[in-house]
Tab-separated table of C-alpha atoms and ligand atoms in Angstrom:
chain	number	residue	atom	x	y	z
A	1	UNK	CA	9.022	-68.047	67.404
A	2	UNK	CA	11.597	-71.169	66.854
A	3	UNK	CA	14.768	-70.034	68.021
A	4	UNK	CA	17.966	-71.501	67.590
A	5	UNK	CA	20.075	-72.484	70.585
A	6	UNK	CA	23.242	-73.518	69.717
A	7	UNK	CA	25.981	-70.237	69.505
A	8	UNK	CA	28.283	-70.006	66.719
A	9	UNK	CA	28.379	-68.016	63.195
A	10	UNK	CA	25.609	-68.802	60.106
A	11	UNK	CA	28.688	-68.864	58.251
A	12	UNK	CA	29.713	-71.265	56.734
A	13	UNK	CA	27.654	-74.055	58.586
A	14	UNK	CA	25.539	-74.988	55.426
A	15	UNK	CA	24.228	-78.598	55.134
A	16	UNK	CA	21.951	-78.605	52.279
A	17	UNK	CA	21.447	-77.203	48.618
A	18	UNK	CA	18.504	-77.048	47.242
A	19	UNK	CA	18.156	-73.889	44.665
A	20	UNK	CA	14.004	-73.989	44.850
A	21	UNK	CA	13.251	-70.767	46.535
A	22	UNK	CA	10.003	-72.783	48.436
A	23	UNK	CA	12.954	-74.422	50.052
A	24	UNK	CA	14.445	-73.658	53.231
A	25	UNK	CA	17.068	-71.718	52.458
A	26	UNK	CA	20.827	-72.839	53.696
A	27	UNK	CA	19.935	-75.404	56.600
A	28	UNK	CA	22.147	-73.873	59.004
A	29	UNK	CA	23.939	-76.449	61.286
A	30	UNK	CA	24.316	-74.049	64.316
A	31	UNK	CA	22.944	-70.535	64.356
A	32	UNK	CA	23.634	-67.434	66.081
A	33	UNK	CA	22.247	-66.658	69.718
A	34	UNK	CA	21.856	-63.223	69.125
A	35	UNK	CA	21.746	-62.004	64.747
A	36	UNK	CA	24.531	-59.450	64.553
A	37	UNK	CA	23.347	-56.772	61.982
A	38	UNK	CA	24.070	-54.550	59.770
A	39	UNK	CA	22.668	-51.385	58.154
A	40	UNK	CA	24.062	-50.393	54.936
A	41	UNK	CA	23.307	-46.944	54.041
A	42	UNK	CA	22.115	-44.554	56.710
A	43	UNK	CA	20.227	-42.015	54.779
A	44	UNK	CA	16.615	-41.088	55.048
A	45	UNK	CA	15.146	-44.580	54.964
A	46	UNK	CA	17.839	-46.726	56.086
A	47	UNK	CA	17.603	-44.049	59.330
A	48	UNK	CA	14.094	-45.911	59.936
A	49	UNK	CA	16.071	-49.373	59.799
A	50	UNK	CA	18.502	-48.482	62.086
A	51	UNK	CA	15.549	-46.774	64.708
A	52	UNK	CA	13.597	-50.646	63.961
A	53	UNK	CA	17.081	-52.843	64.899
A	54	UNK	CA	17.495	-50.503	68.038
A	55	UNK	CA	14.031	-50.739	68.985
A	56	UNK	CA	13.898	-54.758	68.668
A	57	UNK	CA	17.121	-55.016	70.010
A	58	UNK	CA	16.029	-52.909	73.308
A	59	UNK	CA	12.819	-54.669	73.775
A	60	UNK	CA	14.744	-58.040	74.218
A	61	UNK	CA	14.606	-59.355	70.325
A	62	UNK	CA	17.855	-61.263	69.708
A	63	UNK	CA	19.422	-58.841	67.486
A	64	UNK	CA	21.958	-56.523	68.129
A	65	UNK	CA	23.561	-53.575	65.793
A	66	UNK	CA	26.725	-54.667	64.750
A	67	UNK	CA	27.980	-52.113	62.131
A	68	UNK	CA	26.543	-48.999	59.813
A	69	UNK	CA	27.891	-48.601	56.443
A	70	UNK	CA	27.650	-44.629	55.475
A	71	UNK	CA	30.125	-43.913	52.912
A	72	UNK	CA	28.817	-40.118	53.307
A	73	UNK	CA	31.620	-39.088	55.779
A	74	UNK	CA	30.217	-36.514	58.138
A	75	UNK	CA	26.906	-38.587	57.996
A	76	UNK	CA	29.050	-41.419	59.410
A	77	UNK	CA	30.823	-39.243	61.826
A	78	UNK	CA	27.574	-37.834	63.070
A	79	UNK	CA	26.179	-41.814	63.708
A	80	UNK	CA	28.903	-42.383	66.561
A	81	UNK	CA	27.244	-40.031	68.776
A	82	UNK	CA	23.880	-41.863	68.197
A	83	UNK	CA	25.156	-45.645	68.184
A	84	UNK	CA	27.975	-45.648	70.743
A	85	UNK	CA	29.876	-48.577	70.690
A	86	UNK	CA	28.748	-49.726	66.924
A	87	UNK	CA	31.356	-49.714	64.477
A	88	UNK	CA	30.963	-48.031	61.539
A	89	UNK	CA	32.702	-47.960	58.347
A	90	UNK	CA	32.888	-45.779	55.199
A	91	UNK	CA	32.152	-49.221	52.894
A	92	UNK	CA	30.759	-52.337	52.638
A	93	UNK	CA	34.775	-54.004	51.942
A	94	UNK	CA	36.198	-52.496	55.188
A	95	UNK	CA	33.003	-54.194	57.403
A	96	UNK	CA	33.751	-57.282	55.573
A	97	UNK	CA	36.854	-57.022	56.246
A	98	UNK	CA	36.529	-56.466	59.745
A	99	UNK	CA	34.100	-59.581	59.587
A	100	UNK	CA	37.553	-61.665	58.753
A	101	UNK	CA	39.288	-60.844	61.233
A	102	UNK	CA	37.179	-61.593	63.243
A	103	UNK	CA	36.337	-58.160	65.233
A	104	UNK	CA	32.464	-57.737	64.735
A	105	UNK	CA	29.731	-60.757	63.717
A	106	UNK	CA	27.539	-60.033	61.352
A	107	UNK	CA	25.097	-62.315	60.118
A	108	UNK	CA	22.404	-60.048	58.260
A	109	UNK	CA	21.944	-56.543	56.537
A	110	UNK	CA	19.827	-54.044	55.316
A	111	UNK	CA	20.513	-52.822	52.119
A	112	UNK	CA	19.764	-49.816	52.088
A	113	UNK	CA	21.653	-47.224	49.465
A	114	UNK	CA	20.227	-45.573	46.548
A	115	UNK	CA	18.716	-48.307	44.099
A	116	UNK	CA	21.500	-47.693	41.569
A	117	UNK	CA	24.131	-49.559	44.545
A	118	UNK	CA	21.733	-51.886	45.800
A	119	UNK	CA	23.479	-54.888	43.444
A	120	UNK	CA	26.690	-54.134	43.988
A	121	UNK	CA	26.520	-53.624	48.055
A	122	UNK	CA	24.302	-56.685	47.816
A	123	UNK	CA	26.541	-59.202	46.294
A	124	UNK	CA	29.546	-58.300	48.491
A	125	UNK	CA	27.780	-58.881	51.516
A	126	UNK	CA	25.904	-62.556	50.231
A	127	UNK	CA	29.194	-63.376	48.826
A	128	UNK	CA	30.165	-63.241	52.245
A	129	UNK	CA	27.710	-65.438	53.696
A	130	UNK	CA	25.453	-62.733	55.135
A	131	UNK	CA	21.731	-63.039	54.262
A	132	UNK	CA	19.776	-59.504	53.207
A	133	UNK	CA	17.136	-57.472	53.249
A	134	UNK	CA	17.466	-55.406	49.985
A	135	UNK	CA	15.358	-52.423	50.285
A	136	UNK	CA	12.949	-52.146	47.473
A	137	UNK	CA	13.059	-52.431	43.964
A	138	UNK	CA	15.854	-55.659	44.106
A	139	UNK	CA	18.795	-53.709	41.294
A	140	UNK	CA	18.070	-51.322	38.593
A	141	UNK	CA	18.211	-54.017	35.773
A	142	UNK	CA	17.300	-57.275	35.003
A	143	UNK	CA	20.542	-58.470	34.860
A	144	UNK	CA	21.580	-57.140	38.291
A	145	UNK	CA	18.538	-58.746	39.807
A	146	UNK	CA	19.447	-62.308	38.242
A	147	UNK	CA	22.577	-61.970	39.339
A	148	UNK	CA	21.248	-61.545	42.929
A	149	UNK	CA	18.990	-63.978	43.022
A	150	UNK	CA	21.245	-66.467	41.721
A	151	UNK	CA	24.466	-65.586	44.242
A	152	UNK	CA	21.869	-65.858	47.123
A	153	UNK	CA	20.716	-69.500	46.262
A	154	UNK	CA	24.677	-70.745	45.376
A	155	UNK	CA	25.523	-68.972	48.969
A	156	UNK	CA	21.995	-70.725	50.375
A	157	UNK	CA	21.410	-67.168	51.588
A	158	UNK	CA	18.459	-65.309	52.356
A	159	UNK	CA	17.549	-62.702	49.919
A	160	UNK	CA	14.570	-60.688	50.921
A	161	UNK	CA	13.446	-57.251	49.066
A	162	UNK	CA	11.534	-54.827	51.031
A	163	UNK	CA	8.364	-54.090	49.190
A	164	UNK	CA	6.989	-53.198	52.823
A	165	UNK	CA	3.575	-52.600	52.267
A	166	UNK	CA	2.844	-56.455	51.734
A	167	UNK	CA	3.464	-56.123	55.802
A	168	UNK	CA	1.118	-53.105	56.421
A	169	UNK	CA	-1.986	-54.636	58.636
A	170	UNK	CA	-4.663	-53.409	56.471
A	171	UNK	CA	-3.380	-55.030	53.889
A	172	UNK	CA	-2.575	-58.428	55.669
A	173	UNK	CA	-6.159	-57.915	57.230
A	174	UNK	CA	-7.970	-57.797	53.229
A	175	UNK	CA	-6.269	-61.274	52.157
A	176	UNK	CA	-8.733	-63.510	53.503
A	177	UNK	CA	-11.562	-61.362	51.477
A	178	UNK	CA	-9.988	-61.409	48.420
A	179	UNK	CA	-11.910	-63.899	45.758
A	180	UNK	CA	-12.151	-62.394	42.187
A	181	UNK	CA	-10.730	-58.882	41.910
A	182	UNK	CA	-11.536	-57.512	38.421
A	183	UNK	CA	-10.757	-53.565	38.512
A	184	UNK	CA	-8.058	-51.740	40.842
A	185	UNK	CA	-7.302	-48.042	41.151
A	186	UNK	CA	-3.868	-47.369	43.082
A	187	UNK	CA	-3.229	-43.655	43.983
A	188	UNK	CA	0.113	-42.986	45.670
A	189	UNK	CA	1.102	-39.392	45.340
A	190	UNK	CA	4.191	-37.680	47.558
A	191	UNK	CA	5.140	-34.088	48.000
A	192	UNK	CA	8.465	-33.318	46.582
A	193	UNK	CA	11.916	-34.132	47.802
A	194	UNK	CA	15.067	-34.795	46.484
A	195	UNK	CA	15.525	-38.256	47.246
A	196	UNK	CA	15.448	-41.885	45.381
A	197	UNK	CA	16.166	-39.128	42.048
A	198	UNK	CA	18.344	-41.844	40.658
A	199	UNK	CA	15.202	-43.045	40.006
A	200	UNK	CA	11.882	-42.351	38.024
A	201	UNK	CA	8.688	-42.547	39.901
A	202	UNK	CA	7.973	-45.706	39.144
A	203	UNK	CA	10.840	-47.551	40.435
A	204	UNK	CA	10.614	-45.029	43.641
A	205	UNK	CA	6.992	-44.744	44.457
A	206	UNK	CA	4.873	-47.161	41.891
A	207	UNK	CA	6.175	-50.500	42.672
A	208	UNK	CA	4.588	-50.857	46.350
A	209	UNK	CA	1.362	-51.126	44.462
A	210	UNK	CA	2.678	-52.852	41.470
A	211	UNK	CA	3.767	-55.313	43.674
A	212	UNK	CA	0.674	-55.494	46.099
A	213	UNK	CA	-1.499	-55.735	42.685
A	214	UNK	CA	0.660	-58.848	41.402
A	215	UNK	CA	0.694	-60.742	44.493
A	216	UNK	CA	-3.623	-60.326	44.883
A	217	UNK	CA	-3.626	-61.025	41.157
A	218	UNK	CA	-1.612	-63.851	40.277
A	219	UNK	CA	-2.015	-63.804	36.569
A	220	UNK	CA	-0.043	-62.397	34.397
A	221	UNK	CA	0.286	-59.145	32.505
A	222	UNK	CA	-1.850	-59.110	28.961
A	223	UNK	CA	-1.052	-55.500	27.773
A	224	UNK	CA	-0.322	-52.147	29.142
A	225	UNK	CA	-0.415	-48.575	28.304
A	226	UNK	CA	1.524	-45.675	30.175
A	227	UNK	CA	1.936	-41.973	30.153
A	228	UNK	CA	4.855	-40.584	32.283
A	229	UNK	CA	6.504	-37.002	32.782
A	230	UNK	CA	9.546	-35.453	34.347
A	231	UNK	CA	8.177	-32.154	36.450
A	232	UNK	CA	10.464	-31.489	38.793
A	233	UNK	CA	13.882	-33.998	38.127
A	234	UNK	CA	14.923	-34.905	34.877
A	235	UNK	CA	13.043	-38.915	35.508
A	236	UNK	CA	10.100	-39.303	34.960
A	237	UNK	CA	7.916	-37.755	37.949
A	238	UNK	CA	4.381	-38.449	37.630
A	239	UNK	CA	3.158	-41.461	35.738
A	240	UNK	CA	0.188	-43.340	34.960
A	241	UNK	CA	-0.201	-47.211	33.916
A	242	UNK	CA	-3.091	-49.375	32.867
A	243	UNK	CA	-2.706	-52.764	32.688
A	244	UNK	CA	-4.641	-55.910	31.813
A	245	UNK	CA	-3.779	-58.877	33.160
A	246	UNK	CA	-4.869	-62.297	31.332
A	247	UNK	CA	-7.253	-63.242	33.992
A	248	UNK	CA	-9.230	-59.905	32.512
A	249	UNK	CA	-8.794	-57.662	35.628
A	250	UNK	CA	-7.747	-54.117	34.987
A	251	UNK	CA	-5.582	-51.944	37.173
A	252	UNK	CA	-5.000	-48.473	36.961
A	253	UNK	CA	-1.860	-46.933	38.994
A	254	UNK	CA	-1.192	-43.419	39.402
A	255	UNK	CA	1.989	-41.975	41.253
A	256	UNK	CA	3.366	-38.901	41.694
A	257	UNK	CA	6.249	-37.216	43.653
A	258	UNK	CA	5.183	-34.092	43.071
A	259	UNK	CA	1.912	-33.679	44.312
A	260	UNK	CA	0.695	-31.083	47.158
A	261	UNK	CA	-0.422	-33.672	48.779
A	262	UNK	CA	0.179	-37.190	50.382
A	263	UNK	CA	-1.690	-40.340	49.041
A	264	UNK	CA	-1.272	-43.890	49.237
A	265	UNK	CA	-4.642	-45.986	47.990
A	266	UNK	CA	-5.630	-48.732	47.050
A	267	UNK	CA	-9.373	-49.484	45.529
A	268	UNK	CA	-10.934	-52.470	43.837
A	269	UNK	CA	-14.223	-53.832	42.722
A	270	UNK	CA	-14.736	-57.667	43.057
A	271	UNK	CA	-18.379	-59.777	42.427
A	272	UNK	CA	-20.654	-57.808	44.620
A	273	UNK	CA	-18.188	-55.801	46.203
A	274	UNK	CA	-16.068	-52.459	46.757
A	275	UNK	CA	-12.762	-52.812	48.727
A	276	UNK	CA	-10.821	-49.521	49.455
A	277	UNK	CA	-7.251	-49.623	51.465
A	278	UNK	CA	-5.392	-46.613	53.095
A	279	UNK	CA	-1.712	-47.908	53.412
A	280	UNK	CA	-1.551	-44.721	55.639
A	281	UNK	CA	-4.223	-44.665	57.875
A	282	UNK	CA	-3.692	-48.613	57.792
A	283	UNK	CA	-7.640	-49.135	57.494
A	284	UNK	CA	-10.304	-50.788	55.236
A	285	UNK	CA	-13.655	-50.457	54.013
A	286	UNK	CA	-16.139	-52.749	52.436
A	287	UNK	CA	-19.351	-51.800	50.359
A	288	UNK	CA	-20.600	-54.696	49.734
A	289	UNK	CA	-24.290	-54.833	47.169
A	290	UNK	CA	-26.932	-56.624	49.057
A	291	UNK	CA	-28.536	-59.705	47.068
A	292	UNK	CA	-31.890	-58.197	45.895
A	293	UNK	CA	-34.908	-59.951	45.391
A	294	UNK	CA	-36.109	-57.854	41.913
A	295	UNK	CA	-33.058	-57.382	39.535
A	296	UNK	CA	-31.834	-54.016	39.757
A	297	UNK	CA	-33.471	-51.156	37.513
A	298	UNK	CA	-33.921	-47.905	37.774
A	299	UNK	CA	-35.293	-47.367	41.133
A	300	UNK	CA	-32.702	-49.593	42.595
A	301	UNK	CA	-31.511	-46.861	46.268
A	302	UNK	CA	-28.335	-47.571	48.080
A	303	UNK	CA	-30.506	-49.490	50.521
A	304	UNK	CA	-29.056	-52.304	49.344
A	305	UNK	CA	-25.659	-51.449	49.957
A	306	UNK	CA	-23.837	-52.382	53.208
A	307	UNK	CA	-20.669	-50.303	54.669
A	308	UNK	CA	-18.462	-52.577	57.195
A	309	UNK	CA	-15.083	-51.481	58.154
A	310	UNK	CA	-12.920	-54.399	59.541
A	311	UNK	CA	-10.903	-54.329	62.627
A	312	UNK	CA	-7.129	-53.727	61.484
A	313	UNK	CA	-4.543	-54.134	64.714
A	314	UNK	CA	-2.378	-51.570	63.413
A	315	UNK	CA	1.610	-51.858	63.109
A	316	UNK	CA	4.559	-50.519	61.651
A	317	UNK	CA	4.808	-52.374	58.294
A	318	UNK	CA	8.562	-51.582	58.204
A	319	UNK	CA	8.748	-53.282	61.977
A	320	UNK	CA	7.064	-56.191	60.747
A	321	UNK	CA	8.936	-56.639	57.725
A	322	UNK	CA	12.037	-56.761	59.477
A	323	UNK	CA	10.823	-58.827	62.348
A	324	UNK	CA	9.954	-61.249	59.345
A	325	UNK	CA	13.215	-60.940	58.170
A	326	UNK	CA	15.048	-61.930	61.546
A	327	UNK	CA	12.778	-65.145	61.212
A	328	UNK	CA	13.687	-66.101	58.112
A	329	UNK	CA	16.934	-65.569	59.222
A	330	UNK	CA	16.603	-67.824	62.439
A	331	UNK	CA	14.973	-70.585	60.494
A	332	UNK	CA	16.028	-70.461	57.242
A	333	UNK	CA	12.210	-70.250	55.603
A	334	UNK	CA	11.975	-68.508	52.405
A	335	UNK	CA	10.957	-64.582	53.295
A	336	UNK	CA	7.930	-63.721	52.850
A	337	UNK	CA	8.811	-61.539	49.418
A	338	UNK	CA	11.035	-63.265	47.542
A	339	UNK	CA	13.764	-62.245	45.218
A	340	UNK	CA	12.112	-63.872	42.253
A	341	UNK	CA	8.668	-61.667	43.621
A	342	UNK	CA	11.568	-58.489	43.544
A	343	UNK	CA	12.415	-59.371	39.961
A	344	UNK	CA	8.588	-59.838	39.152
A	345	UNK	CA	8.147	-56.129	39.943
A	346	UNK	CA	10.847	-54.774	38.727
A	347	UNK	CA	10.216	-56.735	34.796
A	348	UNK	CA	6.783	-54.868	34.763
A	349	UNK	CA	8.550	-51.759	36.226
A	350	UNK	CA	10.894	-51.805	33.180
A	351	UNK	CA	8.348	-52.600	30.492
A	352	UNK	CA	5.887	-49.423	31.987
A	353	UNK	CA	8.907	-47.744	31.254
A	354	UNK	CA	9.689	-48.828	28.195
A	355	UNK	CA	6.050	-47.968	27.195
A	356	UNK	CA	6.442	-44.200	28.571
A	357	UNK	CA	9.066	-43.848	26.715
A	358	UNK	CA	7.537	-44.877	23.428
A	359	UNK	CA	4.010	-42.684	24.462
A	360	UNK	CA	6.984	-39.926	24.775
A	361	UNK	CA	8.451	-40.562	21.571
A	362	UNK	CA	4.901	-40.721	19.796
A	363	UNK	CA	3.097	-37.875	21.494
A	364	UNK	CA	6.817	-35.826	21.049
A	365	UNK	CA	7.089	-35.137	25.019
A	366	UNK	CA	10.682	-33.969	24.331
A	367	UNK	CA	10.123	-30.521	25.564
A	368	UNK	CA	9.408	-32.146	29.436
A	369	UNK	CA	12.981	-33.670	29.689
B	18	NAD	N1	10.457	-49.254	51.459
B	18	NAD	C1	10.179	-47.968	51.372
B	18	NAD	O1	9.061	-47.532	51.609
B	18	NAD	C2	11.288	-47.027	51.006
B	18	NAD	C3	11.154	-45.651	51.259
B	18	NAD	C4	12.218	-44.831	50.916
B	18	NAD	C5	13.337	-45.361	50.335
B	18	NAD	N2	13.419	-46.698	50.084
B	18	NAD	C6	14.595	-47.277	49.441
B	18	NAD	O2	15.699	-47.155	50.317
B	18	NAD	C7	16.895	-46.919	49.569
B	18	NAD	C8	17.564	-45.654	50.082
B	18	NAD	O3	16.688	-44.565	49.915
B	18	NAD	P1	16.840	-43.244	50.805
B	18	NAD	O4	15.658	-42.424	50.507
B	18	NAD	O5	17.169	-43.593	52.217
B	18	NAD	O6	18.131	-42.593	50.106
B	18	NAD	P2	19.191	-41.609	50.781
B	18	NAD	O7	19.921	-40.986	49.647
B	18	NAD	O8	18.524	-40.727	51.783
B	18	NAD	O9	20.172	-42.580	51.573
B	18	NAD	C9	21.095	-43.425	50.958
B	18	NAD	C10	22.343	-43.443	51.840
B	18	NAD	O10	23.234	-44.416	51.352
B	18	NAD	C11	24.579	-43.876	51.373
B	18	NAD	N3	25.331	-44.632	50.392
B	18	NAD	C12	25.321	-44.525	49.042
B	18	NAD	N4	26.105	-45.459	48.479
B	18	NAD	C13	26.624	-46.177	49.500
B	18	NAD	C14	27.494	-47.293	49.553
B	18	NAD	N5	27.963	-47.886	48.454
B	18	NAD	N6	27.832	-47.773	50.777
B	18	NAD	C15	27.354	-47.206	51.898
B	18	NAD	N7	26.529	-46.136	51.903
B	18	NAD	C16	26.158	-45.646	50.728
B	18	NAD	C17	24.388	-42.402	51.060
B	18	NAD	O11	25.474	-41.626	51.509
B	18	NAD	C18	23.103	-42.100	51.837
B	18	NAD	O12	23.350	-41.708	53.161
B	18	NAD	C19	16.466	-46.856	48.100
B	18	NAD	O13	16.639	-48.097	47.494
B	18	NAD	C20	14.982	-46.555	48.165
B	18	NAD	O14	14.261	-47.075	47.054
B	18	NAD	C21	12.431	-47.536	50.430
């Protein structure tokens, strides 16, 4: 891992600008010995972001906690006990303003507030020269994600968005298989809980798959057709999307946060072959169909099939995102999911929506809301 040696601030030590986002991103002059950090948003998620920083942090990374945003007030309160000796503030302008005067360093963050708040949090701290890690999907609209995208390449900032399961080993471990996937079935179901409701399900739950499928795809969207419902909040709940891409392939996504049960799949057929991913379990399983002499007929038996499960060195994907993070942050390479991959996700997240909600209108689905 390249590692800077020089000990000053990111900030403000830009030599370069180049908007491409292959680029390096904001050649920094002199770098940081240590990457003071920042979590943003210590709820139920961002609680798992603050466990990673501590964990890297104590097993010698150079990273250190340097402030916790929680603008709940007895959440924040509660934190001190945890993280003595970390400041924390009830809002993103009082740890930037602490960051002026020079009492903390902090050179990165994890966004990680409800999606609704990830723009605005977002922009404050890139205006400020820190780079971020904006938990996943990027803003609620469009607009908010162009703005972000385009504040992070004026400030030659690093703007990452944490679709994690890109990170999760099985996943990592199917790339070099992957040659001509034509048909995809994505489960991811999730017992109830009221979290992420300023959100529908497919902005919460769908859009780890949507944006696994794009990135194995690479082609773009032909058509789709979707059926949502609100169950249990007054978003839609449980949804279901087809979509045809140009190439041809077809890929069916199901999600649901209100399911008895916990699910996160992802299957596809390719020439000659059956791939099947548990993000959970983190493993993989290949049928692949055996060349046969005689073309298949009737008689053909499942003698020419043949099962192999890969090794997968299993991680935590949310570990590994961040530890990506850090070294995009060290060495100024484009992360690994891109703000422009963020917006991707979050255009086909809109127009599934936008097709629910004319299936609602058609099929007169105003007695769910
Ligand atoms: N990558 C994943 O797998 C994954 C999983 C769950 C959630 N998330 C994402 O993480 C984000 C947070 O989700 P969550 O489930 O932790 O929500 P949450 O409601 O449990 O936590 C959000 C926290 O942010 C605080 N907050 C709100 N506005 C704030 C602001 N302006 N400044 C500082 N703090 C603020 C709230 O008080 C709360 O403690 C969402 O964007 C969600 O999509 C990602």
């Amino acid at each position: 891992m390249a590692f800077p040696l020089r000990k000053a601030t990111l900030r403000g030590n830009l030599a370069t600008h180049d908007h491409s986002e292959n680029a390096l991103v904001g050649v920094a002059s002199a770098s940081p010995q240590s990457i003071g950090f920042a979590v943003i948003g210590a709820g139920a998620f961002g609680s798992n972001h603050l466990r990673v920083i501590r964990e890297l942090s104590d097993s010698g990374d150079l990273v250190r906690l340097a402030a916790i945003v929680e603008s709940d007030t007895a959440r924040g309160r509660n934190l001190h006990s945890s993280f003595p000796g970390v400041r924390i503030f009830h809002d993103v302008d009082a740890c930037l303003a602490a960051c002026a005067a020079g009492e903390i360093q902090v050179h990165a963050a994890s966004v990680c507030v409800p999606t609704s708040a990830h723009a605005a949090v977002a922009s404050a701290l890139l205006q400020a020269g820190i780079d971020v890690l904006v938990e996943k999907p990027i803003a609620a609209s469009l607009a908010e994600a162009d703005a972000l995208i385009a504040l992070a390449s004026l400030q030659q900032r690093i703007l990452q968005i944490g679709h994690l399961e890109r990170f999760n080993p099985a996943v990592h471990a199917v790339h070099p298989y992957i040659h001509m996937p034509m048909f995809f079935e994505a489960h991811r179901l999730s017992v109830f809980t009221p979290r992420s409701l300023d959100v529908d399900v497919i902005l919460d739950l769908m859009v780890h798959d949507l944006d696994i499928v794009l990135s194995l795809v690479q082609s773009p969207v032909h058509s789709l057709q979707a059926v949502g419902l609100p169950v249990l909040s007054r978003k839609v709940d449980i949804a279901n999307v087809r979509i045809e891409f140009a190439s041809g392939c077809v890929a069916n996504f199901t999600a649901s946060r209100v399911s008895t049960e916990r699910v996160r799949k992802l299957r596809f057929f390719q020439p000659h072959q059956y791939v099947s991913i548990d993000y959970a379990r983190q493993d993989l399983l290949f049928i692949d169909v055996k060349p046969q002499d005689s073309a298949p007929g009737p008689h053909a038996t499942l003698s020419g099939l043949a099962l192999s499960k890969p090794t997968v060195t299993p991680g935590e994907p949310l570990r590994l995102e961040i530890e990506s993070f850090l070294e995009s942050v060290r060495t100024r390479r484009q992360p690994q999911v891109t703000g422009l991959e963020g917006r991707s996700v979050l255009a086909l997240a809109l127009d599934i929506n936008a097709a629910i909600a004319e299936h609602a209108t058609r099929a007169h689905l105003d007695r769910f809301v």
